[in-house]
């Protein structure tokens, strides 16, 4: 698929439009994360001419048939989890902290825990394993970054659903930062409008 994505506030607001393949063209997704209430997620489905609200009970569902779930598409705030430092490891030649991340019960996560590798020098998460509610390994994720104007920006995500023996690679190109986005862009009405740029 080819997607145009715009985000603000470190990814807490995101709107994206599917441009290709033709079957998916015009499908759009809006995510607005909140600190003190449930996140908002909506999808515009042109074939049905309706906006569908993604409820918290559906956050484990696949996002557009990929190995990413709606929950995978949202950030995790520090307060929503408990943390345990595991033994440090070297990953791809980089010294990493390794953390066990346990979601608080009130979060209603579809995962029981995550093991996350964070590069010590940059404090960037580069790898993660996510476990289902039964404690079994569900997904392996790898995150790749590039530096743009002093920002570390994700340019590729690789996800393997271990239980389904299936993978998804999400590649970001033509990334722009500090582009002066208007915050009014992040509204439901804009899901129906394919942008020109």
PDB file of C-alpha atoms in Angstrom:
ATOM      1  CA  UNK A   1       0.000   0.000   0.000  1.00  0.00           C
ATOM      2  CA  UNK A   2       1.021   3.626  -0.519  1.00  0.00           C
ATOM      3  CA  UNK A   3       0.015   5.963   2.308  1.00  0.00           C
ATOM      4  CA  UNK A   4       0.279   9.707   2.950  1.00  0.00           C
ATOM      5  CA  UNK A   5       0.641  10.407   6.674  1.00  0.00           C
ATOM      6  CA  UNK A   6       0.776  13.638   8.665  1.00  0.00           C
ATOM      7  CA  UNK A   7       1.399  13.756  12.410  1.00  0.00           C
ATOM      8  CA  UNK A   8       1.873  16.287  15.182  1.00  0.00           C
ATOM      9  CA  UNK A   9       2.794  16.405  18.877  1.00  0.00           C
ATOM     10  CA  UNK A  10       5.303  13.551  18.603  1.00  0.00           C
ATOM     11  CA  UNK A  11       2.771  11.317  16.885  1.00  0.00           C
ATOM     12  CA  UNK A  12      -0.067  11.834  19.362  1.00  0.00           C
ATOM     13  CA  UNK A  13      -2.125  13.250  16.483  1.00  0.00           C
ATOM     14  CA  UNK A  14      -1.990  11.438  13.161  1.00  0.00           C
ATOM     15  CA  UNK A  15      -4.051  11.382  10.009  1.00  0.00           C
ATOM     16  CA  UNK A  16      -3.284   9.168   7.041  1.00  0.00           C
ATOM     17  CA  UNK A  17      -4.800   8.463   3.654  1.00  0.00           C
ATOM     18  CA  UNK A  18      -4.356   5.364   1.497  1.00  0.00           C
ATOM     19  CA  UNK A  19      -3.365   6.313  -2.059  1.00  0.00           C
ATOM     20  CA  UNK A  20      -2.793   2.815  -3.515  1.00  0.00           C
ATOM     21  CA  UNK A  21      -3.700   0.111  -4.379  1.00  0.00           C
ATOM     22  CA  UNK A  22      -6.891   1.244  -6.101  1.00  0.00           C
ATOM     23  CA  UNK A  23      -9.109  -0.926  -3.862  1.00  0.00           C
ATOM     24  CA  UNK A  24      -7.872   0.974  -0.790  1.00  0.00           C
ATOM     25  CA  UNK A  25      -7.629   4.467  -2.313  1.00  0.00           C
ATOM     26  CA  UNK A  26      -9.404   7.043  -0.180  1.00  0.00           C
ATOM     27  CA  UNK A  27      -9.517   4.942   2.996  1.00  0.00           C
ATOM     28  CA  UNK A  28      -8.332   7.226   5.802  1.00  0.00           C
ATOM     29  CA  UNK A  29      -7.413   6.907   9.478  1.00  0.00           C
ATOM     30  CA  UNK A  30      -7.407   9.518  12.252  1.00  0.00           C
ATOM     31  CA  UNK A  31      -5.807   9.019  15.663  1.00  0.00           C
ATOM     32  CA  UNK A  32      -5.863  11.519  18.521  1.00  0.00           C
ATOM     33  CA  UNK A  33      -4.287  10.390  21.796  1.00  0.00           C
ATOM     34  CA  UNK A  34      -5.432  11.879  25.107  1.00  0.00           C
ATOM     35  CA  UNK A  35      -3.749  11.852  28.522  1.00  0.00           C
ATOM     36  CA  UNK A  36      -6.919  11.824  30.613  1.00  0.00           C
ATOM     37  CA  UNK A  37      -9.415   9.872  28.509  1.00  0.00           C
ATOM     38  CA  UNK A  38      -9.570   7.138  25.889  1.00  0.00           C
ATOM     39  CA  UNK A  39      -7.779   7.737  22.613  1.00  0.00           C
ATOM     40  CA  UNK A  40      -9.896   8.555  19.553  1.00  0.00           C
ATOM     41  CA  UNK A  41      -9.474   6.437  16.431  1.00  0.00           C
ATOM     42  CA  UNK A  42     -11.646   6.712  13.339  1.00  0.00           C
ATOM     43  CA  UNK A  43     -11.572   5.261   9.832  1.00  0.00           C
ATOM     44  CA  UNK A  44     -13.226   6.644   6.704  1.00  0.00           C
ATOM     45  CA  UNK A  45     -14.392   3.838   4.431  1.00  0.00           C
ATOM     46  CA  UNK A  46     -15.374   5.358   1.059  1.00  0.00           C
ATOM     47  CA  UNK A  47     -17.011   2.151  -0.189  1.00  0.00           C
ATOM     48  CA  UNK A  48     -19.535   2.373   2.671  1.00  0.00           C
ATOM     49  CA  UNK A  49     -19.574   6.183   2.761  1.00  0.00           C
ATOM     50  CA  UNK A  50     -19.214   6.146   6.528  1.00  0.00           C
ATOM     51  CA  UNK A  51     -16.735   6.947   9.278  1.00  0.00           C
ATOM     52  CA  UNK A  52     -16.186   4.043  11.644  1.00  0.00           C
ATOM     53  CA  UNK A  53     -15.129   4.709  15.220  1.00  0.00           C
ATOM     54  CA  UNK A  54     -12.542   2.212  16.496  1.00  0.00           C
ATOM     55  CA  UNK A  55     -13.568   1.372  20.063  1.00  0.00           C
ATOM     56  CA  UNK A  56     -11.070   0.310  22.725  1.00  0.00           C
ATOM     57  CA  UNK A  57     -12.496  -3.221  22.543  1.00  0.00           C
ATOM     58  CA  UNK A  58     -11.301  -3.402  18.910  1.00  0.00           C
ATOM     59  CA  UNK A  59      -7.755  -2.160  19.476  1.00  0.00           C
ATOM     60  CA  UNK A  60      -6.347  -5.670  19.053  1.00  0.00           C
ATOM     61  CA  UNK A  61      -7.816  -5.922  15.530  1.00  0.00           C
ATOM     62  CA  UNK A  62      -5.534  -5.840  12.487  1.00  0.00           C
ATOM     63  CA  UNK A  63      -4.917  -2.442  10.907  1.00  0.00           C
ATOM     64  CA  UNK A  64      -5.845  -2.766   7.204  1.00  0.00           C
ATOM     65  CA  UNK A  65      -4.885  -6.450   7.070  1.00  0.00           C
ATOM     66  CA  UNK A  66      -1.329  -5.825   8.299  1.00  0.00           C
ATOM     67  CA  UNK A  67       0.457  -7.374  11.279  1.00  0.00           C
ATOM     68  CA  UNK A  68       0.046  -4.085  13.138  1.00  0.00           C
ATOM     69  CA  UNK A  69      -2.991  -3.749  15.383  1.00  0.00           C
ATOM     70  CA  UNK A  70      -4.718  -0.485  16.245  1.00  0.00           C
ATOM     71  CA  UNK A  71      -3.014  -0.746  19.646  1.00  0.00           C
ATOM     72  CA  UNK A  72       0.368  -0.998  17.893  1.00  0.00           C
ATOM     73  CA  UNK A  73      -0.439   2.288  16.125  1.00  0.00           C
ATOM     74  CA  UNK A  74      -0.700   4.238  19.395  1.00  0.00           C
ATOM     75  CA  UNK A  75       1.986   5.536  21.738  1.00  0.00           C
ATOM     76  CA  UNK A  76       2.359   4.141  25.237  1.00  0.00           C
ATOM     77  CA  UNK A  77       2.560   6.740  27.996  1.00  0.00           C
ATOM     78  CA  UNK A  78       4.963   6.090  30.869  1.00  0.00           C
ATOM     79  CA  UNK A  79       2.193   6.101  33.474  1.00  0.00           C
ATOM     80  CA  UNK A  80       0.237   3.321  31.740  1.00  0.00           C
ATOM     81  CA  UNK A  81       2.877   0.667  32.432  1.00  0.00           C
ATOM     82  CA  UNK A  82       5.162  -0.852  35.054  1.00  0.00           C
ATOM     83  CA  UNK A  83       8.817  -1.387  34.205  1.00  0.00           C
ATOM     84  CA  UNK A  84      11.539  -3.836  35.154  1.00  0.00           C
ATOM     85  CA  UNK A  85      15.109  -3.462  33.961  1.00  0.00           C
ATOM     86  CA  UNK A  86      16.538  -6.705  32.627  1.00  0.00           C
ATOM     87  CA  UNK A  87      20.163  -7.503  31.825  1.00  0.00           C
ATOM     88  CA  UNK A  88      21.733  -5.123  29.285  1.00  0.00           C
ATOM     89  CA  UNK A  89      22.465  -6.563  25.839  1.00  0.00           C
ATOM     90  CA  UNK A  90      24.350  -5.633  22.686  1.00  0.00           C
ATOM     91  CA  UNK A  91      22.142  -5.516  19.596  1.00  0.00           C
ATOM     92  CA  UNK A  92      23.593  -4.933  16.125  1.00  0.00           C
ATOM     93  CA  UNK A  93      26.767  -3.609  17.764  1.00  0.00           C
ATOM     94  CA  UNK A  94      24.901  -1.106  19.967  1.00  0.00           C
ATOM     95  CA  UNK A  95      24.753  -1.259  23.777  1.00  0.00           C
ATOM     96  CA  UNK A  96      21.109  -1.479  24.843  1.00  0.00           C
ATOM     97  CA  UNK A  97      19.022  -1.278  27.956  1.00  0.00           C
ATOM     98  CA  UNK A  98      16.470  -4.098  28.017  1.00  0.00           C
ATOM     99  CA  UNK A  99      13.148  -3.381  29.730  1.00  0.00           C
ATOM    100  CA  UNK A 100      10.182  -5.545  30.599  1.00  0.00           C
ATOM    101  CA  UNK A 101       7.097  -3.379  30.108  1.00  0.00           C
ATOM    102  CA  UNK A 102       3.918  -4.528  31.878  1.00  0.00           C
ATOM    103  CA  UNK A 103       0.693  -2.664  30.994  1.00  0.00           C
ATOM    104  CA  UNK A 104      -1.398  -1.544  33.976  1.00  0.00           C
ATOM    105  CA  UNK A 105      -4.600  -3.554  34.359  1.00  0.00           C
ATOM    106  CA  UNK A 106      -6.860  -0.538  33.771  1.00  0.00           C
ATOM    107  CA  UNK A 107      -5.311  -0.027  30.296  1.00  0.00           C
ATOM    108  CA  UNK A 108      -7.043  -3.169  28.954  1.00  0.00           C
ATOM    109  CA  UNK A 109      -4.115  -3.962  26.664  1.00  0.00           C
ATOM    110  CA  UNK A 110      -4.249  -6.909  24.281  1.00  0.00           C
ATOM    111  CA  UNK A 111      -0.696  -7.737  25.426  1.00  0.00           C
ATOM    112  CA  UNK A 112       0.501  -9.129  28.763  1.00  0.00           C
ATOM    113  CA  UNK A 113       3.974  -7.601  28.417  1.00  0.00           C
ATOM    114  CA  UNK A 114       6.621  -6.264  26.053  1.00  0.00           C
ATOM    115  CA  UNK A 115      10.387  -6.725  26.107  1.00  0.00           C
ATOM    116  CA  UNK A 116      11.965  -3.580  24.659  1.00  0.00           C
ATOM    117  CA  UNK A 117      15.555  -2.922  23.574  1.00  0.00           C
ATOM    118  CA  UNK A 118      16.599   0.752  23.916  1.00  0.00           C
ATOM    119  CA  UNK A 119      19.924   2.053  22.575  1.00  0.00           C
ATOM    120  CA  UNK A 120      21.808   3.612  25.508  1.00  0.00           C
ATOM    121  CA  UNK A 121      23.391   6.412  23.484  1.00  0.00           C
ATOM    122  CA  UNK A 122      20.198   7.731  21.861  1.00  0.00           C
ATOM    123  CA  UNK A 123      17.501   6.277  24.190  1.00  0.00           C
ATOM    124  CA  UNK A 124      15.634   5.050  21.104  1.00  0.00           C
ATOM    125  CA  UNK A 125      13.673   1.785  21.107  1.00  0.00           C
ATOM    126  CA  UNK A 126      14.982  -0.382  18.257  1.00  0.00           C
ATOM    127  CA  UNK A 127      13.440  -3.784  18.961  1.00  0.00           C
ATOM    128  CA  UNK A 128      10.473  -5.183  20.840  1.00  0.00           C
ATOM    129  CA  UNK A 129       8.823  -8.494  21.577  1.00  0.00           C
ATOM    130  CA  UNK A 130       5.128  -8.414  22.504  1.00  0.00           C
ATOM    131  CA  UNK A 131       3.414 -11.239  24.384  1.00  0.00           C
ATOM    132  CA  UNK A 132      -0.270 -12.210  24.280  1.00  0.00           C
ATOM    133  CA  UNK A 133      -2.495 -12.390  27.359  1.00  0.00           C
ATOM    134  CA  UNK A 134      -1.602 -16.066  27.790  1.00  0.00           C
ATOM    135  CA  UNK A 135       2.098 -15.197  28.001  1.00  0.00           C
ATOM    136  CA  UNK A 136       3.022 -16.532  24.547  1.00  0.00           C
ATOM    137  CA  UNK A 137       5.240 -14.573  22.161  1.00  0.00           C
ATOM    138  CA  UNK A 138       2.933 -12.847  19.680  1.00  0.00           C
ATOM    139  CA  UNK A 139       4.988 -10.295  17.742  1.00  0.00           C
ATOM    140  CA  UNK A 140       8.573  -9.323  17.067  1.00  0.00           C
ATOM    141  CA  UNK A 141       9.132  -5.726  15.983  1.00  0.00           C
ATOM    142  CA  UNK A 142      12.179  -3.865  14.693  1.00  0.00           C
ATOM    143  CA  UNK A 143      12.360  -0.087  14.355  1.00  0.00           C
ATOM    144  CA  UNK A 144      14.779   1.729  12.026  1.00  0.00           C
ATOM    145  CA  UNK A 145      15.606   5.434  12.257  1.00  0.00           C
ATOM    146  CA  UNK A 146      17.256   8.266  10.377  1.00  0.00           C
ATOM    147  CA  UNK A 147      18.328  11.715  11.589  1.00  0.00           C
ATOM    148  CA  UNK A 148      16.496  14.676  10.051  1.00  0.00           C
ATOM    149  CA  UNK A 149      17.154  18.213  11.361  1.00  0.00           C
ATOM    150  CA  UNK A 150      18.302  16.907  14.776  1.00  0.00           C
ATOM    151  CA  UNK A 151      15.274  14.588  15.066  1.00  0.00           C
ATOM    152  CA  UNK A 152      15.489  10.801  15.203  1.00  0.00           C
ATOM    153  CA  UNK A 153      12.670   9.762  12.868  1.00  0.00           C
ATOM    154  CA  UNK A 154      11.381   6.233  12.236  1.00  0.00           C
ATOM    155  CA  UNK A 155      11.772   5.341   8.558  1.00  0.00           C
ATOM    156  CA  UNK A 156      10.996   1.619   8.701  1.00  0.00           C
ATOM    157  CA  UNK A 157       9.080  -0.791  10.938  1.00  0.00           C
ATOM    158  CA  UNK A 158       9.315  -4.555  10.548  1.00  0.00           C
ATOM    159  CA  UNK A 159       6.686  -6.664  12.330  1.00  0.00           C
ATOM    160  CA  UNK A 160       6.544 -10.441  12.506  1.00  0.00           C
ATOM    161  CA  UNK A 161       3.407 -12.084  13.870  1.00  0.00           C
ATOM    162  CA  UNK A 162       5.052 -15.221  15.235  1.00  0.00           C
ATOM    163  CA  UNK A 163       1.745 -17.010  15.828  1.00  0.00           C
ATOM    164  CA  UNK A 164       0.507 -16.440  12.269  1.00  0.00           C
ATOM    165  CA  UNK A 165       3.925 -16.823  10.575  1.00  0.00           C
ATOM    166  CA  UNK A 166       3.350 -13.555   8.717  1.00  0.00           C
ATOM    167  CA  UNK A 167       5.320 -10.320   8.373  1.00  0.00           C
ATOM    168  CA  UNK A 168       4.667  -6.667   7.541  1.00  0.00           C
ATOM    169  CA  UNK A 169       7.240  -4.033   6.573  1.00  0.00           C
ATOM    170  CA  UNK A 170       6.222  -0.377   6.789  1.00  0.00           C
ATOM    171  CA  UNK A 171       8.632   1.991   4.999  1.00  0.00           C
ATOM    172  CA  UNK A 172       8.460   5.790   5.305  1.00  0.00           C
ATOM    173  CA  UNK A 173       9.849   8.011   2.526  1.00  0.00           C
ATOM    174  CA  UNK A 174      10.005  11.749   1.776  1.00  0.00           C
ATOM    175  CA  UNK A 175       9.793  12.581   5.496  1.00  0.00           C
ATOM    176  CA  UNK A 176       9.474  16.264   6.424  1.00  0.00           C
ATOM    177  CA  UNK A 177       9.738  17.752   9.935  1.00  0.00           C
ATOM    178  CA  UNK A 178       8.691  21.156  11.305  1.00  0.00           C
ATOM    179  CA  UNK A 179       6.550  21.693   8.214  1.00  0.00           C
ATOM    180  CA  UNK A 180       4.059  23.987   9.961  1.00  0.00           C
ATOM    181  CA  UNK A 181       1.000  21.732   9.997  1.00  0.00           C
ATOM    182  CA  UNK A 182      -2.294  23.393  10.868  1.00  0.00           C
ATOM    183  CA  UNK A 183      -3.786  21.591  13.897  1.00  0.00           C
ATOM    184  CA  UNK A 184      -7.254  21.922  12.365  1.00  0.00           C
ATOM    185  CA  UNK A 185      -6.138  19.211   9.922  1.00  0.00           C
ATOM    186  CA  UNK A 186      -6.729  16.561  12.602  1.00  0.00           C
ATOM    187  CA  UNK A 187     -10.522  16.466  12.351  1.00  0.00           C
ATOM    188  CA  UNK A 188     -12.951  13.792  11.209  1.00  0.00           C
ATOM    189  CA  UNK A 189     -14.210  15.916   8.297  1.00  0.00           C
ATOM    190  CA  UNK A 190     -10.729  15.865   6.732  1.00  0.00           C
ATOM    191  CA  UNK A 191     -10.717  12.074   6.472  1.00  0.00           C
ATOM    192  CA  UNK A 192     -12.938  12.335   3.401  1.00  0.00           C
ATOM    193  CA  UNK A 193     -10.626  14.737   1.564  1.00  0.00           C
ATOM    194  CA  UNK A 194      -7.584  13.280  -0.171  1.00  0.00           C
ATOM    195  CA  UNK A 195      -4.909  15.985   0.154  1.00  0.00           C
ATOM    196  CA  UNK A 196      -3.038  17.329  -2.855  1.00  0.00           C
ATOM    197  CA  UNK A 197       0.351  17.125  -1.105  1.00  0.00           C
TER     198      UNK A 197
END
